[in-house]
PDB file of C-alpha atoms in Angstrom:
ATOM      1  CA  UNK A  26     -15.577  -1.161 -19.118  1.00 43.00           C
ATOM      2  CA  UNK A  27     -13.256   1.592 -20.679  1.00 47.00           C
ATOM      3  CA  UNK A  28     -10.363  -1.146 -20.462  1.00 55.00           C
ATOM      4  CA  UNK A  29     -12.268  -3.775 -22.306  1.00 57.00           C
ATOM      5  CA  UNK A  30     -13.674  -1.360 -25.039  1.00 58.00           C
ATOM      6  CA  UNK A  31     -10.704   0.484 -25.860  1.00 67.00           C
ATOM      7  CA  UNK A  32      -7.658  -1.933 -25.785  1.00 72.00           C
ATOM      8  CA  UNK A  33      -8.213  -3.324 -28.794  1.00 78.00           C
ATOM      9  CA  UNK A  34      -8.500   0.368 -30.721  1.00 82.00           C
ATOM     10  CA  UNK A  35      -5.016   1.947 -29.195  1.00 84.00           C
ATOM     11  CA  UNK A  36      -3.261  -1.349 -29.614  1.00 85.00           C
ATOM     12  CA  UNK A  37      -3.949  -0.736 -33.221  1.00 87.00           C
ATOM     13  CA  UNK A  38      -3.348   2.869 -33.411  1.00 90.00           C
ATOM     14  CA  UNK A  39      -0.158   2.520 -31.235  1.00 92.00           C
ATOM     15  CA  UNK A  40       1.816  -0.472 -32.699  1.00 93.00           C
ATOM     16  CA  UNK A  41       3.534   1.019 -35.293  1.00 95.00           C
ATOM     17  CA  UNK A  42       4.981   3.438 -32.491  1.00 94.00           C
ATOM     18  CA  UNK A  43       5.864   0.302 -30.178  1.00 94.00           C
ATOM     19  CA  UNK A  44       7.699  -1.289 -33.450  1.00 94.00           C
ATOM     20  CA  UNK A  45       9.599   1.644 -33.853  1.00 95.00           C
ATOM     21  CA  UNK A  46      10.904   2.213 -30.622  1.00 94.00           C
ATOM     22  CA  UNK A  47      11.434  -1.286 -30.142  1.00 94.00           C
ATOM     23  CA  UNK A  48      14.078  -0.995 -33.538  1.00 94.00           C
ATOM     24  CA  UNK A  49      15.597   1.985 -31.571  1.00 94.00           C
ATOM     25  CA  UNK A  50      16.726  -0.381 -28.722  1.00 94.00           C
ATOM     26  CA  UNK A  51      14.719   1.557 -26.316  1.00 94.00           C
ATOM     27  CA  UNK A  52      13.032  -1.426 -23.756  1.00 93.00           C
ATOM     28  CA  UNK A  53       9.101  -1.520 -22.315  1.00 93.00           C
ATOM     29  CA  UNK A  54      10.581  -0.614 -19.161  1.00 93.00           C
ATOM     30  CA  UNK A  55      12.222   2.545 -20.205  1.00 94.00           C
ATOM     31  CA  UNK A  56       8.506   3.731 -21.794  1.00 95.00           C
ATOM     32  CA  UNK A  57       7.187   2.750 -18.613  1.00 94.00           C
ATOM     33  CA  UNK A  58       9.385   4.919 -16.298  1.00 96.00           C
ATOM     34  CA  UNK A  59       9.349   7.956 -18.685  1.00 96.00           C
ATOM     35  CA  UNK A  60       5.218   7.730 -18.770  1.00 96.00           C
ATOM     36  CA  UNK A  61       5.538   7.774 -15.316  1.00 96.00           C
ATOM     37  CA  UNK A  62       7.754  10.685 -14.430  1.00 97.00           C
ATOM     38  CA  UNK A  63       5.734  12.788 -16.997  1.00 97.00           C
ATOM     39  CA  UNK A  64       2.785  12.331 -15.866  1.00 97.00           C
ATOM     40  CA  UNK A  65       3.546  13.248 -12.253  1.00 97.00           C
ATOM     41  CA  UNK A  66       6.044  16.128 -12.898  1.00 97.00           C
ATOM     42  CA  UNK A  67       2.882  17.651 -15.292  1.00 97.00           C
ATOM     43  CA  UNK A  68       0.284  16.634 -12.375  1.00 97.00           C
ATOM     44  CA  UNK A  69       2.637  18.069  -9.789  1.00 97.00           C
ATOM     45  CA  UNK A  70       3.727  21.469 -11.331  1.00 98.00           C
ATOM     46  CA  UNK A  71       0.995  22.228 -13.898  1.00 98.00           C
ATOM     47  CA  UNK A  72      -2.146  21.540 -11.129  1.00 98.00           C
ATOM     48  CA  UNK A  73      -0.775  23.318  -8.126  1.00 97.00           C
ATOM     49  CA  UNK A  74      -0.289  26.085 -10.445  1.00 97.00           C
ATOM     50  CA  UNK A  75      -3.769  26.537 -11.546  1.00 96.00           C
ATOM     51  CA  UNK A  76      -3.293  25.173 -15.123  1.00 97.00           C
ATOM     52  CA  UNK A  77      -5.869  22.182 -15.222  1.00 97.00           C
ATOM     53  CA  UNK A  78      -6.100  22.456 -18.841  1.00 98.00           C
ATOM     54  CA  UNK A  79      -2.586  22.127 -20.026  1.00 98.00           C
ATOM     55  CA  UNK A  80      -2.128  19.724 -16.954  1.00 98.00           C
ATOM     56  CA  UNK A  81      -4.287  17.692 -18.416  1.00 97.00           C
ATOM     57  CA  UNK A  82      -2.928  17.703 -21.529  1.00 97.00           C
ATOM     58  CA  UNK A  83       0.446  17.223 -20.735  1.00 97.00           C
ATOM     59  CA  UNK A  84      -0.763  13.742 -18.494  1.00 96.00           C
ATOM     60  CA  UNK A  85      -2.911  12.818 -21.783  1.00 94.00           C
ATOM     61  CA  UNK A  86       0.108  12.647 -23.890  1.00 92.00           C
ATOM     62  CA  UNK A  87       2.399  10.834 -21.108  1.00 93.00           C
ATOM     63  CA  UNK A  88      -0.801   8.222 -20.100  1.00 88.00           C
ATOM     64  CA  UNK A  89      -0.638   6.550 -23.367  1.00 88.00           C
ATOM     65  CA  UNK A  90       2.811   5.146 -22.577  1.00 90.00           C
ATOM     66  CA  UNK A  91       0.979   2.751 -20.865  1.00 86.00           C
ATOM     67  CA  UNK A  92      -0.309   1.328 -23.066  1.00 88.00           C
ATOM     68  CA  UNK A  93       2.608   1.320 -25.635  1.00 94.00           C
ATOM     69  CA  UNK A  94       4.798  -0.188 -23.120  1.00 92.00           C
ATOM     70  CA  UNK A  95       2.799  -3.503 -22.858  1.00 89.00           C
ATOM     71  CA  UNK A  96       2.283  -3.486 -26.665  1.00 92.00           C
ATOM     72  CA  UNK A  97       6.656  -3.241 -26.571  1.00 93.00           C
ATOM     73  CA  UNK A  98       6.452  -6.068 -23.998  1.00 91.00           C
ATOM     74  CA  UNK A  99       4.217  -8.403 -26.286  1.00 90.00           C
ATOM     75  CA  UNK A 100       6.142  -7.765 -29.206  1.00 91.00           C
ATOM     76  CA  UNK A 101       9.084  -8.419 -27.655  1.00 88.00           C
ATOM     77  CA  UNK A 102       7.724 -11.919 -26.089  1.00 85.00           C
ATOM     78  CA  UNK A 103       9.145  -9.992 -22.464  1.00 80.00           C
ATOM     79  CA  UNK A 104       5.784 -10.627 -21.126  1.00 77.00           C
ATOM     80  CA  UNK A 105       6.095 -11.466 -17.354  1.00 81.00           C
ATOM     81  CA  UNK A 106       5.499 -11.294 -13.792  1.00 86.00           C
ATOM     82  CA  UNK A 107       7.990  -8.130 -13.136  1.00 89.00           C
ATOM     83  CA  UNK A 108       6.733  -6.553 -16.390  1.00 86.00           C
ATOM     84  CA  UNK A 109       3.295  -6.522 -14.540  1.00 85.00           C
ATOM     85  CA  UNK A 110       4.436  -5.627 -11.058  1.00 90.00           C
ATOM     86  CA  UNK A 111       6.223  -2.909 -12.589  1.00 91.00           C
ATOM     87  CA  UNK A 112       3.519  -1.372 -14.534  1.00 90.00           C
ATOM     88  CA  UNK A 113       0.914  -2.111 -11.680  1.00 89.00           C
ATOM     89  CA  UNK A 114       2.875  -0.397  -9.364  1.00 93.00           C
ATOM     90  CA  UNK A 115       4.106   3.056 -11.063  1.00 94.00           C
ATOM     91  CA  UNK A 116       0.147   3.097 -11.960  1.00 92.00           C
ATOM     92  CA  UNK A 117      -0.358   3.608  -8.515  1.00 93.00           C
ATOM     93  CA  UNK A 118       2.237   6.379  -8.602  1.00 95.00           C
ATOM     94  CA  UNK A 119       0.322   8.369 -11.745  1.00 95.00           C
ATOM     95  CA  UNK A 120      -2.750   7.922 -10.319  1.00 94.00           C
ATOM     96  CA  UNK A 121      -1.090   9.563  -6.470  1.00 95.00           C
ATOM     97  CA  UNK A 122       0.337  12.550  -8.959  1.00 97.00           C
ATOM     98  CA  UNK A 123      -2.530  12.932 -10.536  1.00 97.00           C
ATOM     99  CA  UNK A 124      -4.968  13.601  -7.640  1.00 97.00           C
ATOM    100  CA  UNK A 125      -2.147  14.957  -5.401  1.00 97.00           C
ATOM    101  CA  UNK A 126      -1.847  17.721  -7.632  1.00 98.00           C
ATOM    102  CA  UNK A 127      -5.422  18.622  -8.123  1.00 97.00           C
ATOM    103  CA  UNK A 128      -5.575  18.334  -4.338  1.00 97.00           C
ATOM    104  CA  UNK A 129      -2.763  21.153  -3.639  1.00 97.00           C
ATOM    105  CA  UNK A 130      -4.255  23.522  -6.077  1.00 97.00           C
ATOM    106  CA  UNK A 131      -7.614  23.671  -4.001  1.00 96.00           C
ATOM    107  CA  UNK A 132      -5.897  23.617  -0.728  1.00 96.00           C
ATOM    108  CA  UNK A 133      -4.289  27.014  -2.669  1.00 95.00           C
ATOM    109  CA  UNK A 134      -4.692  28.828  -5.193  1.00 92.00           C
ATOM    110  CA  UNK A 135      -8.179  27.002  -6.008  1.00 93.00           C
ATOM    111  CA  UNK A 136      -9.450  27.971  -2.506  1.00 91.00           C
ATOM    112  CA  UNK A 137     -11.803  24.792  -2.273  1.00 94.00           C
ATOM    113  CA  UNK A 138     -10.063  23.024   1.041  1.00 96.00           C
ATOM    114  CA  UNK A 139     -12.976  20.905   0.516  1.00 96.00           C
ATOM    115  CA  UNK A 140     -12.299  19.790  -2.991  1.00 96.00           C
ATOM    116  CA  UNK A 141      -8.976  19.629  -2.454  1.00 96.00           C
ATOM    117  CA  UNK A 142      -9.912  16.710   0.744  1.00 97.00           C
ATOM    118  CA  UNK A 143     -12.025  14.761  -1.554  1.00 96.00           C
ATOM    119  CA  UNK A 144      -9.180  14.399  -3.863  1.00 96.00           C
ATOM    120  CA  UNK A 145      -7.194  13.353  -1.259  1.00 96.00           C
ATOM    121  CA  UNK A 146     -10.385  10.736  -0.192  1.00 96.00           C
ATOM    122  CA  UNK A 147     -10.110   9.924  -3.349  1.00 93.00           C
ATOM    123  CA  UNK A 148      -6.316   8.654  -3.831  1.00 92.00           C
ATOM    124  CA  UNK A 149      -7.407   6.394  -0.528  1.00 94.00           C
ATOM    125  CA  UNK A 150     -10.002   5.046  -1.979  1.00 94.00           C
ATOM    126  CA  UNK A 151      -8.605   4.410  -5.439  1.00 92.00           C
ATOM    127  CA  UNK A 152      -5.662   2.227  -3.677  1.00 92.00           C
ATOM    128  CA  UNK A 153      -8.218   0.553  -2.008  1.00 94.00           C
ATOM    129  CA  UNK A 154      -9.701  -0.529  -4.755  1.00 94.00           C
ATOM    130  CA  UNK A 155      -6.257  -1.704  -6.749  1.00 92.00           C
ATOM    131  CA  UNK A 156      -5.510  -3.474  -3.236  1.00 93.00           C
ATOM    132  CA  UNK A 157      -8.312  -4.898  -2.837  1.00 95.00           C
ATOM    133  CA  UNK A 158      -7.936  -6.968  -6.297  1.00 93.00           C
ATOM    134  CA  UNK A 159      -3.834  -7.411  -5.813  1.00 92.00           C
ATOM    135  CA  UNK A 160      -4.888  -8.930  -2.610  1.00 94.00           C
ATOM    136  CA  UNK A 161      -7.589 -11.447  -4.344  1.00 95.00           C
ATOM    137  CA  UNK A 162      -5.119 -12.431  -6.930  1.00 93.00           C
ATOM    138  CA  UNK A 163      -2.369 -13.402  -5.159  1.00 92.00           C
ATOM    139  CA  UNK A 164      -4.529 -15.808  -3.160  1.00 94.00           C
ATOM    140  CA  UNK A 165      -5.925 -17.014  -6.469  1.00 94.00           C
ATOM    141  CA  UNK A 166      -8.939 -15.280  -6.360  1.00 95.00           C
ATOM    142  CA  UNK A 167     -10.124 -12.676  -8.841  1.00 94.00           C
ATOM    143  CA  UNK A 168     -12.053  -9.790  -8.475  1.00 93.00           C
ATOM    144  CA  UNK A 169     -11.120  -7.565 -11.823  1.00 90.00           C
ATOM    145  CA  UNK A 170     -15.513  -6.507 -11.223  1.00 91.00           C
ATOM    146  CA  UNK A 171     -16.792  -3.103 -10.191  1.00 90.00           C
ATOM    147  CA  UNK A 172     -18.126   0.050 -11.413  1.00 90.00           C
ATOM    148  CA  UNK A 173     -14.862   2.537 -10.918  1.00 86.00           C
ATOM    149  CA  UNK A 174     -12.049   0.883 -12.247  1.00 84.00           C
ATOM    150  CA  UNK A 175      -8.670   2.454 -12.807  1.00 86.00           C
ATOM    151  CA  UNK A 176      -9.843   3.884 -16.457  1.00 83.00           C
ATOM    152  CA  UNK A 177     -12.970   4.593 -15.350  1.00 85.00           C
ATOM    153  CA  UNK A 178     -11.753   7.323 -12.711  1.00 90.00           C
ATOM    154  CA  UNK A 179      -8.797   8.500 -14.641  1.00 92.00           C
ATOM    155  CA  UNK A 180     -10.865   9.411 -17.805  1.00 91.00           C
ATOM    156  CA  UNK A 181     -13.835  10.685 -15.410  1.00 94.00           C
ATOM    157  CA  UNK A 182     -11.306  13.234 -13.185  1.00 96.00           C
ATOM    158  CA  UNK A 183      -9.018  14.344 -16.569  1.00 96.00           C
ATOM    159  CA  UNK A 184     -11.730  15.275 -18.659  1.00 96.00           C
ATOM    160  CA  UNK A 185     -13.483  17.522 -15.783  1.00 97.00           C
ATOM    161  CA  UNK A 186     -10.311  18.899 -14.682  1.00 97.00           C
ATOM    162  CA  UNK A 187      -9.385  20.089 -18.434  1.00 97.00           C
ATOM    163  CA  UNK A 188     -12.868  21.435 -18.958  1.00 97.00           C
ATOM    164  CA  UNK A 189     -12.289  23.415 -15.425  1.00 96.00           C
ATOM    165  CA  UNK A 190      -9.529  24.966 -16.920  1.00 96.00           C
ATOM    166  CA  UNK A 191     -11.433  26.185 -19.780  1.00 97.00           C
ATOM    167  CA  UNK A 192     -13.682  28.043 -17.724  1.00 96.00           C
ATOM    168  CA  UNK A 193     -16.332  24.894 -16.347  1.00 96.00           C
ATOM    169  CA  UNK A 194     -17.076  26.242 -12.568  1.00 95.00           C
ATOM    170  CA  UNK A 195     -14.920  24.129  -9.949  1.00 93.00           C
ATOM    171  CA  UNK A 196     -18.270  22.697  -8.242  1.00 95.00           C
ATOM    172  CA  UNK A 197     -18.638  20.060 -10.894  1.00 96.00           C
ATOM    173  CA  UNK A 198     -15.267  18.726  -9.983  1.00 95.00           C
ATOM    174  CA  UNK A 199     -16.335  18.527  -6.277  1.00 96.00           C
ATOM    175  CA  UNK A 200     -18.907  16.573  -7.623  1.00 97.00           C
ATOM    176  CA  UNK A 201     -17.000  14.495  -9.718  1.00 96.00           C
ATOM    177  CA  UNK A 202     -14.531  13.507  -6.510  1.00 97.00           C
ATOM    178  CA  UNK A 203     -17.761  12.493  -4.400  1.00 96.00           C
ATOM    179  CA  UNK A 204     -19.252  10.236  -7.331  1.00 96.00           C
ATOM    180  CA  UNK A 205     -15.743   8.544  -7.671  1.00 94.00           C
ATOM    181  CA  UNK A 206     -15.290   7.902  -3.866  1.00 94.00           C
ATOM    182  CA  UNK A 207     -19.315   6.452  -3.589  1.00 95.00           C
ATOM    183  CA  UNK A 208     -18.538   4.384  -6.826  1.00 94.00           C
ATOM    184  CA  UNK A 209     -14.690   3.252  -5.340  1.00 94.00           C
ATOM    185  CA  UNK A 210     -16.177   2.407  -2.427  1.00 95.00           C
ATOM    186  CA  UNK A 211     -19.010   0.336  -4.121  1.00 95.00           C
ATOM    187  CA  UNK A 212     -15.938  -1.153  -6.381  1.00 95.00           C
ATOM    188  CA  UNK A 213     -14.673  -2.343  -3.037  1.00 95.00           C
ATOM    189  CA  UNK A 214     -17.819  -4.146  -2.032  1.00 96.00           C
ATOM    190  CA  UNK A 215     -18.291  -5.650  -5.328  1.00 96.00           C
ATOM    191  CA  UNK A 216     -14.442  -6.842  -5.006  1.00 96.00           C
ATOM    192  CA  UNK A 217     -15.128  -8.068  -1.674  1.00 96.00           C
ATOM    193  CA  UNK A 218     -18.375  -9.925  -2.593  1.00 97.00           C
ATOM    194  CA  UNK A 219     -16.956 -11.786  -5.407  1.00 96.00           C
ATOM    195  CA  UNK A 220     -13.895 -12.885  -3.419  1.00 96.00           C
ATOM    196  CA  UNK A 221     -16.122 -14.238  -0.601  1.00 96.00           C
ATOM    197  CA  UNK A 222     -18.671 -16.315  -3.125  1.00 95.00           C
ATOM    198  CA  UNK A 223     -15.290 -17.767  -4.369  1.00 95.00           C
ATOM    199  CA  UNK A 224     -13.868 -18.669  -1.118  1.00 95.00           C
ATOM    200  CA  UNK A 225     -17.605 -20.491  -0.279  1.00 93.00           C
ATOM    201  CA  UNK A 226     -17.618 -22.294  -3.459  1.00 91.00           C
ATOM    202  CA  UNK A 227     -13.632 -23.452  -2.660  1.00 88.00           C
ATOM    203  CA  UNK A 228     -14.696 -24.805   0.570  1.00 82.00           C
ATOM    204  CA  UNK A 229     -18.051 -26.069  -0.504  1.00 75.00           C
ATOM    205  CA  UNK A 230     -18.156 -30.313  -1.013  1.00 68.00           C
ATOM    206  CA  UNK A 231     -18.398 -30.999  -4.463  1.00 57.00           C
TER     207      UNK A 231
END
């Protein structure tokens, strides 16, 4: 839902950067593996250290690269498969960091081993669900449905995390990891579902 609302808005608001770094010679891919290394180097120094707030700030400012890389690779006409695997696949990296990081600071210094387990519960599940459409596609199915999609969680985690580090009591990100895992796993389902009315429909007579 996040994905379909707000494309449209940054690829407005973050052209003009994508044109400019485009004129500098610097390539989609190059955006793509600097987004990627600073978001996990903030996620994996700033969280274990306690600092949710600039943590989260820090990611913020790296997770748009994103989406100025594909507005590079349009612009460019570089559109492509590796473009996508690419960007697909260091997603899944961010996304690791970013939980990962939240996960070692409550297995230490946040003292909530509990908290810090349904973060790691919910990097499983949130690869799940990515599989679980990867898998659909490249059988020709597609199952982009569900209730927790990659934006979904991201924004959902980030914006409880920062408010934790402004003084928001840790419980409410507990409770933010076990709404994420019951609505990944329902993602699954859904994912599942729609793959399975496909295949019947494939292998109905017409």
């Amino acid at each position: 839902m996040l994905n379909r609302h707000a494309r449209e808005f940054f690829t407005r608001l973050f052209t003009p950067l994508a044109r400019a770094l485009l004129k500098l010679g610097v390539s989609p891919d190059a955006v793509t593996f600097a987004g990627t290394a600073g978001v996990s180097l903030a996620a994996l120094i700033l969280f274990p250290l306690g600092q949710l707030f600039w943590g989260v700030v820090a990611i913020t400012l790296f997770v748009f690269s994103d989406v100025v890389d594909g507005i590079m690779a349009r612009l460019a006409g570089r559109q492509g498969r590796w473009g996508s695997f690419l960007d697909s696949t260091l997603d899944r990296v961010q996304d690791s960091a970013i939980f990962l990081g939240l996960a070692l600071w409550f297995y230490s210094g946040g003292r909530s081993p509990e908290t810090g387990s349904l973060a790691v519960v919910s990097i499983l599940l949130g690869n799940l669900v990515s599989y679980a459409r990867a898998k659909a596609e490249s059988l020709g199915y597609t199952a982009n449905v569900g209730i927790a999609e990659r934006a979904e969680r991201l924004v959902s985690v980030l914006v409880v995390a920062g408010l934790c580090g402004l003084g928001l009591p840790t419980p409410f990100l507990f409770w933010t990891f076990v709404v994420l895992a019951l609505a990944s796993v329902v993602t699954v389902i859904q994912r599942i579902l729609a793959v399975r009315r496909q295949a019947r429909e494939e292998s109905s007579p017409a």
